[in-house]
Short mmCIF file of C-alpha atoms in Angstrom, two decimals:
data_model
loop_
_atom_site.label_atom_id
_atom_site.label_comp_id
_atom_site.label_asym_id
_atom_site.label_seq_id
_atom_site.Cartn_x
_atom_site.Cartn_y
_atom_site.Cartn_z
CA UNK A 1 -26.17 36.11 7.03
CA UNK A 2 -29.34 34.10 7.59
CA UNK A 3 -28.63 30.70 9.12
CA UNK A 4 -30.28 28.51 11.71
CA UNK A 5 -27.08 26.62 12.57
CA UNK A 6 -23.72 28.00 13.61
CA UNK A 7 -21.29 28.81 10.82
CA UNK A 8 -18.31 26.42 11.20
CA UNK A 9 -15.82 29.32 11.35
CA UNK A 10 -12.81 27.89 9.50
CA UNK A 11 -11.48 24.69 7.92
CA UNK A 12 -11.01 22.97 11.27
CA UNK A 13 -14.55 23.81 12.26
CA UNK A 14 -15.82 22.61 8.90
CA UNK A 15 -13.94 19.30 9.22
CA UNK A 16 -15.27 18.80 12.74
CA UNK A 17 -18.83 19.43 11.57
CA UNK A 18 -18.44 17.06 8.61
CA UNK A 19 -17.11 14.39 10.96
CA UNK A 20 -19.89 14.63 13.56
CA UNK A 21 -21.92 11.39 13.39
CA UNK A 22 -25.65 11.18 13.89
CA UNK A 23 -27.15 8.69 16.37
CA UNK A 24 -28.43 6.69 13.38
CA UNK A 25 -24.94 6.31 11.93
CA UNK A 26 -23.50 5.30 15.30
CA UNK A 27 -26.21 2.66 15.68
CA UNK A 28 -25.64 1.29 12.18
CA UNK A 29 -21.86 1.06 12.48
CA UNK A 30 -22.14 -0.61 15.89
CA UNK A 31 -23.05 -3.80 14.05
CA UNK A 32 -20.30 -3.62 11.42
CA UNK A 33 -18.70 -6.99 10.69
CA UNK A 34 -15.03 -6.68 9.79
CA UNK A 35 -12.80 -3.72 9.06
CA UNK A 36 -13.65 -0.78 6.78
CA UNK A 37 -11.66 0.10 3.66
CA UNK A 38 -12.15 3.46 1.93
CA UNK A 39 -10.87 3.35 -1.66
CA UNK A 40 -10.01 6.77 -3.10
CA UNK A 41 -9.83 8.34 0.34
CA UNK A 42 -7.57 11.17 -0.79
CA UNK A 43 -10.25 12.86 -2.89
CA UNK A 44 -12.57 15.73 -2.03
CA UNK A 45 -14.90 13.69 0.17
CA UNK A 46 -12.51 10.98 1.40
CA UNK A 47 -10.78 12.53 4.43
CA UNK A 48 -14.02 13.79 5.95
CA UNK A 49 -15.71 10.43 5.34
CA UNK A 50 -12.80 8.66 7.05
CA UNK A 51 -13.05 10.91 10.09
CA UNK A 52 -16.83 10.49 10.23
CA UNK A 53 -16.51 6.71 10.14
CA UNK A 54 -13.81 6.65 12.84
CA UNK A 55 -15.75 8.91 15.19
CA UNK A 56 -18.98 6.96 14.67
CA UNK A 57 -17.22 3.67 15.35
CA UNK A 58 -15.59 5.08 18.48
CA UNK A 59 -18.95 6.38 19.69
CA UNK A 60 -20.37 2.90 19.12
CA UNK A 61 -17.61 1.31 21.20
CA UNK A 62 -16.06 -0.33 18.11
CA UNK A 63 -12.39 0.52 18.59
CA UNK A 64 -11.72 -2.99 17.26
CA UNK A 65 -12.69 -1.91 13.72
CA UNK A 66 -9.80 -0.45 11.69
CA UNK A 67 -10.55 2.27 9.12
CA UNK A 68 -8.12 1.91 6.20
CA UNK A 69 -7.92 5.05 4.02
CA UNK A 70 -6.50 4.01 0.64
CA UNK A 71 -5.03 6.55 -1.78
CA UNK A 72 -1.75 7.33 -3.51
CA UNK A 73 -1.36 9.97 -0.76
CA UNK A 74 0.81 12.37 -2.71
CA UNK A 75 -0.17 14.83 0.03
CA UNK A 76 1.60 13.27 3.00
CA UNK A 77 0.32 15.94 5.37
CA UNK A 78 -3.25 14.82 4.68
CA UNK A 79 -2.29 11.20 5.37
CA UNK A 80 -0.49 12.16 8.57
CA UNK A 81 -3.50 14.13 9.76
CA UNK A 82 -5.70 11.05 9.40
CA UNK A 83 -3.13 8.86 11.13
CA UNK A 84 -3.21 11.24 14.09
CA UNK A 85 -6.93 10.43 14.42
CA UNK A 86 -6.45 6.66 14.53
CA UNK A 87 -7.20 6.14 10.85
CA UNK A 88 -4.74 3.95 8.91
CA UNK A 89 -3.57 5.62 5.68
CA UNK A 90 -2.60 3.08 3.03
CA UNK A 91 -0.44 4.38 0.18
CA UNK A 92 -1.51 2.40 -2.88
CA UNK A 93 -1.99 3.05 -6.59
CA UNK A 94 -5.30 1.38 -7.41
CA UNK A 95 -4.65 1.45 -11.14
CA UNK A 96 -1.16 -0.06 -10.99
CA UNK A 97 -0.97 -2.06 -7.77
CA UNK A 98 -1.93 -5.67 -7.14
CA UNK A 99 -5.36 -5.69 -5.41
CA UNK A 100 -4.16 -8.66 -3.36
CA UNK A 101 -1.97 -6.20 -1.47
CA UNK A 102 -4.97 -4.20 -0.26
CA UNK A 103 -6.07 -4.66 3.36
CA UNK A 104 -8.62 -7.34 4.16
CA UNK A 105 -12.00 -5.94 5.14
CA UNK A 106 -15.65 -6.86 5.40
CA UNK A 107 -16.79 -3.41 4.27
CA UNK A 108 -15.67 -1.19 1.40
CA UNK A 109 -16.63 2.32 0.31
CA UNK A 110 -15.59 2.81 -3.32
CA UNK A 111 -14.95 6.51 -4.00
CA UNK A 112 -12.71 6.30 -7.06
CA UNK A 113 -13.70 8.10 -10.24
CA UNK A 114 -12.42 9.98 -13.28
CA UNK A 115 -14.52 12.89 -14.55
CA UNK A 116 -12.67 16.02 -15.61
CA UNK A 117 -10.64 15.55 -18.75
CA UNK A 118 -12.75 12.57 -19.75
CA UNK A 119 -13.77 14.26 -23.01
CA UNK A 120 -10.15 14.28 -24.15
CA UNK A 121 -9.21 10.90 -22.63
CA UNK A 122 -12.34 8.73 -22.63
CA UNK A 123 -10.13 5.64 -22.50
CA UNK A 124 -8.85 6.75 -19.08
CA UNK A 125 -12.39 7.39 -17.84
CA UNK A 126 -13.43 3.89 -18.86
CA UNK A 127 -10.33 2.32 -17.30
CA UNK A 128 -10.96 4.02 -13.94
CA UNK A 129 -14.74 4.02 -13.86
CA UNK A 130 -15.55 0.64 -15.44
CA UNK A 131 -12.46 -1.58 -15.54
CA UNK A 132 -11.14 -0.94 -12.02
CA UNK A 133 -14.44 -2.01 -10.37
CA UNK A 134 -13.92 -5.52 -11.80
CA UNK A 135 -10.58 -5.82 -9.98
CA UNK A 136 -12.04 -4.45 -6.75
CA UNK A 137 -15.11 -6.69 -6.90
CA UNK A 138 -12.89 -9.74 -7.28
CA UNK A 139 -10.66 -8.65 -4.38
CA UNK A 140 -13.59 -8.00 -2.05
CA UNK A 141 -16.04 -10.64 -3.27
CA UNK A 142 -17.07 -11.52 0.30
CA UNK A 143 -17.47 -7.92 1.48
CA UNK A 144 -20.22 -5.34 1.47
CA UNK A 145 -19.44 -2.55 -1.00
CA UNK A 146 -21.01 0.90 -1.03
CA UNK A 147 -19.99 2.35 -4.40
CA UNK A 148 -20.40 5.99 -5.30
CA UNK A 149 -22.01 6.50 -8.68
CA UNK A 150 -23.58 9.66 -10.09
CA UNK A 151 -26.92 11.09 -11.13
CA UNK A 152 -25.32 11.54 -14.55
CA UNK A 153 -26.40 8.00 -15.39
CA UNK A 154 -29.89 9.46 -15.89
CA UNK A 155 -30.92 11.59 -18.88
CA UNK A 156 -31.85 15.25 -18.62
CA UNK A 157 -35.46 15.47 -17.45
CA UNK A 158 -38.12 18.22 -17.52
CA UNK A 159 -37.54 20.76 -14.77
CA UNK A 160 -41.23 20.54 -13.90
CA UNK A 161 -40.68 16.93 -12.81
CA UNK A 162 -39.45 15.92 -9.40
CA UNK A 163 -36.40 14.32 -11.02
CA UNK A 164 -35.45 10.77 -11.91
CA UNK A 165 -36.19 7.98 -9.44
CA UNK A 166 -34.13 4.84 -9.01
CA UNK A 167 -36.47 2.69 -11.11
CA UNK A 168 -36.44 5.06 -14.10
CA UNK A 169 -34.56 4.03 -17.25
CA UNK A 170 -30.99 5.27 -17.37
CA UNK A 171 -29.83 7.45 -20.26
CA UNK A 172 -26.25 8.62 -19.79
CA UNK A 173 -25.10 11.55 -21.92
CA UNK A 174 -21.42 11.49 -22.91
CA UNK A 175 -18.50 9.17 -22.26
CA UNK A 176 -18.10 10.10 -18.58
CA UNK A 177 -21.70 9.23 -17.76
CA UNK A 178 -21.56 6.07 -19.86
CA UNK A 179 -18.40 4.91 -18.08
CA UNK A 180 -20.09 5.52 -14.72
CA UNK A 181 -22.99 3.34 -15.81
CA UNK A 182 -20.30 0.83 -16.76
CA UNK A 183 -19.08 0.95 -13.14
CA UNK A 184 -22.57 0.12 -11.94
CA UNK A 185 -22.99 -2.70 -14.44
CA UNK A 186 -19.65 -4.32 -13.58
CA UNK A 187 -20.30 -4.24 -9.84
CA UNK A 188 -23.85 -5.52 -10.43
CA UNK A 189 -22.52 -8.40 -12.51
CA UNK A 190 -20.38 -9.50 -9.56
CA UNK A 191 -23.36 -9.19 -7.23
CA UNK A 192 -25.54 -11.37 -9.45
CA UNK A 193 -22.88 -13.90 -10.45
CA UNK A 194 -20.62 -14.09 -7.41
CA UNK A 195 -22.73 -12.99 -4.45
CA UNK A 196 -21.13 -9.60 -3.81
CA UNK A 197 -23.32 -7.46 -1.52
CA UNK A 198 -23.66 -4.06 -3.16
CA UNK A 199 -25.08 -0.58 -2.65
CA UNK A 200 -24.95 1.91 -5.55
CA UNK A 201 -25.09 5.57 -4.51
CA UNK A 202 -26.11 7.98 -7.28
CA UNK A 203 -24.89 11.34 -5.95
CA UNK A 204 -25.38 14.89 -7.24
CA UNK A 205 -24.05 17.43 -6.10
CA UNK A 206 -22.22 17.48 -2.74
CA UNK A 207 -21.47 20.82 -1.06
CA UNK A 208 -18.81 21.39 1.62
CA UNK A 209 -18.07 25.17 1.27
CA UNK A 210 -14.61 24.62 -0.27
CA UNK A 211 -16.21 23.27 -3.43
CA UNK A 212 -19.60 22.59 -4.97
CA UNK A 213 -22.33 24.29 -6.95
CA UNK A 214 -22.78 26.98 -4.31
CA UNK A 215 -19.05 27.76 -4.27
CA UNK A 216 -19.12 28.03 -8.08
CA UNK A 217 -22.10 30.38 -8.03
CA UNK A 218 -20.88 32.46 -5.09
CA UNK A 219 -17.49 33.00 -6.72
CA UNK A 220 -19.11 34.19 -9.95
CA UNK A 221 -21.64 36.45 -8.20
CA UNK A 222 -19.04 38.07 -5.95
CA UNK A 223 -16.77 38.71 -8.95
CA UNK A 224 -19.64 40.28 -10.91
CA UNK A 225 -19.43 37.58 -13.57
CA UNK A 226 -22.65 36.54 -15.35
CA UNK A 227 -24.21 33.32 -14.12
CA UNK A 228 -25.18 30.99 -16.97
CA UNK A 229 -28.76 29.89 -16.29
CA UNK A 230 -29.20 27.65 -19.34
CA UNK A 231 -29.06 24.74 -16.93
CA UNK A 232 -31.54 26.52 -14.74
CA UNK A 233 -32.17 23.97 -12.00
CA UNK A 234 -29.93 21.77 -9.88
CA UNK A 235 -29.83 19.44 -6.87
CA UNK A 236 -27.29 19.91 -4.08
CA UNK A 237 -26.72 18.23 -0.73
CA UNK A 238 -24.60 18.82 2.37
CA UNK A 239 -21.47 16.67 2.13
CA UNK A 240 -21.72 15.49 5.72
CA UNK A 241 -25.08 13.93 4.88
CA UNK A 242 -23.69 12.38 1.69
CA UNK A 243 -20.83 10.78 3.62
CA UNK A 244 -23.22 9.47 6.25
CA UNK A 245 -25.58 7.92 3.71
CA UNK A 246 -22.68 6.16 1.96
CA UNK A 247 -21.66 4.57 5.27
CA UNK A 248 -25.17 3.72 6.41
CA UNK A 249 -25.90 2.14 3.02
CA UNK A 250 -23.41 -0.63 3.85
CA UNK A 251 -26.12 -2.16 6.05
CA UNK A 252 -28.43 -2.27 2.99
CA UNK A 253 -25.90 -3.75 0.56
CA UNK A 254 -27.34 -6.89 -1.03
CA UNK A 255 -26.89 -9.37 -3.85
CA UNK A 256 -29.77 -7.59 -5.56
CA UNK A 257 -28.05 -4.21 -5.49
CA UNK A 258 -29.48 -1.49 -3.28
CA UNK A 259 -29.64 1.56 -5.56
CA UNK A 260 -30.15 5.00 -4.04
CA UNK A 261 -30.36 8.55 -5.31
CA UNK A 262 -28.45 10.82 -2.95
CA UNK A 263 -29.11 14.56 -3.04
CA UNK A 264 -31.08 17.25 -1.28
CA UNK A 265 -34.88 17.49 -1.22
CA UNK A 266 -35.13 20.66 -3.35
CA UNK A 267 -35.11 21.27 -7.07
CA UNK A 268 -33.19 24.53 -6.74
CA UNK A 269 -33.40 27.38 -9.23
CA UNK A 270 -29.92 28.51 -10.29
CA UNK A 271 -31.27 32.04 -10.83
CA UNK A 272 -32.76 32.07 -7.34
CA UNK A 273 -29.56 30.74 -5.74
CA UNK A 274 -27.54 33.45 -7.49
CA UNK A 275 -30.00 36.10 -6.31
CA UNK A 276 -29.79 34.89 -2.70
CA UNK A 277 -26.00 34.95 -2.85
CA UNK A 278 -26.06 38.44 -4.35
CA UNK A 279 -28.21 39.60 -1.44
CA UNK A 280 -25.67 38.11 0.96
CA UNK A 281 -22.91 40.10 -0.78
CA UNK A 282 -24.96 43.30 -1.05
CA UNK A 283 -24.89 43.30 -4.83
CA UNK A 284 -26.98 42.18 -7.80
CA UNK A 285 -26.47 39.05 -9.83
CA UNK A 286 -25.91 39.16 -13.58
CA UNK A 287 -27.22 36.38 -15.78
CA UNK A 288 -26.48 34.88 -19.17
CA UNK A 289 -28.61 32.55 -21.27
CA UNK A 290 -32.18 31.41 -20.90
CA UNK A 291 -33.39 28.53 -18.77
CA UNK A 292 -33.80 25.27 -20.64
CA UNK A 293 -36.80 23.12 -19.95
CA UNK A 294 -34.58 20.21 -18.87
CA UNK A 295 -31.82 19.52 -16.35
CA UNK A 296 -30.03 16.69 -14.57
CA UNK A 297 -32.31 16.17 -11.57
CA UNK A 298 -32.81 13.31 -9.12
CA UNK A 299 -35.64 12.51 -6.73
CA UNK A 300 -34.02 11.37 -3.48
CA UNK A 301 -37.23 10.80 -1.52
CA UNK A 302 -36.31 7.15 -0.95
CA UNK A 303 -33.04 8.24 0.66
CA UNK A 304 -34.79 10.77 2.89
CA UNK A 305 -37.40 8.20 3.96
CA UNK A 306 -34.63 5.84 5.05
CA UNK A 307 -32.11 8.25 6.54
CA UNK A 308 -33.99 11.49 7.23
CA UNK A 309 -33.29 14.92 5.78
CA UNK A 310 -29.87 16.59 5.66
CA UNK A 311 -28.95 18.29 8.93
CA UNK A 312 -27.84 21.43 7.10
CA UNK A 313 -30.60 22.78 4.81
CA UNK A 314 -30.06 24.57 1.53
CA UNK A 315 -30.82 28.11 2.75
CA UNK A 316 -28.31 27.70 5.56
CA UNK A 317 -25.70 26.47 3.09
CA UNK A 318 -26.25 29.57 0.95
CA UNK A 319 -25.52 31.83 3.92
CA UNK A 320 -22.52 29.78 4.98
CA UNK A 321 -21.10 29.81 1.45
CA UNK A 322 -21.27 33.59 1.28
CA UNK A 323 -19.64 33.93 4.69
CA UNK A 324 -16.90 31.50 3.68
CA UNK A 325 -15.95 33.74 0.76
CA UNK A 326 -16.26 36.93 2.81
CA UNK A 327 -13.72 35.56 5.27
CA UNK A 328 -11.32 34.59 2.48
CA UNK A 329 -11.34 30.93 3.47
CA UNK A 330 -9.84 28.44 0.99
CA UNK A 331 -11.56 26.91 -2.03
CA UNK A 332 -10.49 23.69 -3.73
CA UNK A 333 -10.30 25.28 -7.19
CA UNK A 334 -12.25 22.32 -8.60
CA UNK A 335 -15.47 23.56 -10.24
CA UNK A 336 -18.38 21.15 -10.57
CA UNK A 337 -19.19 22.08 -14.20
CA UNK A 338 -22.83 21.41 -13.36
CA UNK A 339 -23.81 23.61 -16.31
CA UNK A 340 -22.46 21.07 -18.84
CA UNK A 341 -25.33 19.61 -20.88
CA UNK A 342 -23.53 17.53 -23.51
CA UNK A 343 -21.65 15.24 -21.15
CA UNK A 344 -18.23 16.59 -22.14
CA UNK A 345 -16.22 17.22 -18.96
#
C-alpha cells in the first residue's frame, strides 16, 4: 500500500482522523457568535462533522458554544456516542415537527437531502430538497446558514475542461438535481428578501472509506466485476476536508450568497482509479463501456485558494480504500451511483 499518511486502522481511528481540526478551522470557529445547529446530523457526514466542530470549538476555548445535532436519531447508539463527546443530540423530525421547537442558534449547517429513490418519488425529493429550506430559512432568519448543495446543479461538461465554476450557468439533469437547485433558490430568496446570511456548498463526491466513489470502485474491482467507464471521469474529496469547509464557510455566509464548489483538485480517470485499485489487490481490472466525452465535473480552485488543499490526497485515499477492504472493515452499503448520466437516482 502506497500512502504518505498513516492508515487510520479501524472505524475509531477513521472517526478520530475525520474529527481532527486544522489550525484554520480552530481560528475561524473561535469567533463564532451563538450556538451551532447541525440539521440532518444523523446522515453519512453528520456525526463526523459534529465531532469536528466540537473539537475545534474546544481547541479554540469556546466551551460556551453548544453543538446541537438534529436528526430523527432512529439509531440511539449513534446519538449516545455524540452525547458522550459533549454534543447535544436533538431528536426531531424536520419534515413533521414545528421548526419553532428547534434550538436557537446563530449558526446552522443544513445537511438534509433526498436523493436515492427520487426517480420514483420526485414529489418527496422536492418536499425535502426545496420546500423544507423555506421552513428552515424562516426559523433561522437571523442566523448564518451553510447549506450543502451538490455539483449536480451543473450540466455534464466536456472531460477536457477543468469542470464547472461557480459563475457558470446551471443546468440540472433530472428531478433530483432540479430539486437541489430549488433548495438553492429558496435559500437565496430568503437571503435577498429577508437578510439571511448564506453559504451554498456544491459538493461532489465525499470519500470516507466506508462509502464513496472509491469504495464503489474498490468493491467492484476486488469482486472481479466490470467497472463501467461510460462516465469516465469524476471528482472526489476527503470527507474530513468537506466537513471542515462547510464549517469554515459560515464565516463567509452573506446576504449575497457565498457559493462554493467543494471537491478535490483532480479530474480523476475512472479507468485509472480502477487500475490503481487492481494493483493494490494484486489483480487486473475489468471494464465495460466506452468513455463518454462528458461528465459531472466541478472546478474547486476557489475553495482551495481560500481553505488550502485536502490534507489527504487522492493517491493516499486509493491505498487506504484498498486496505480498508483487505481488513474487512465495514462499508455503509450506500453506493454513490456516480455513473448515472440521466439524473434518475
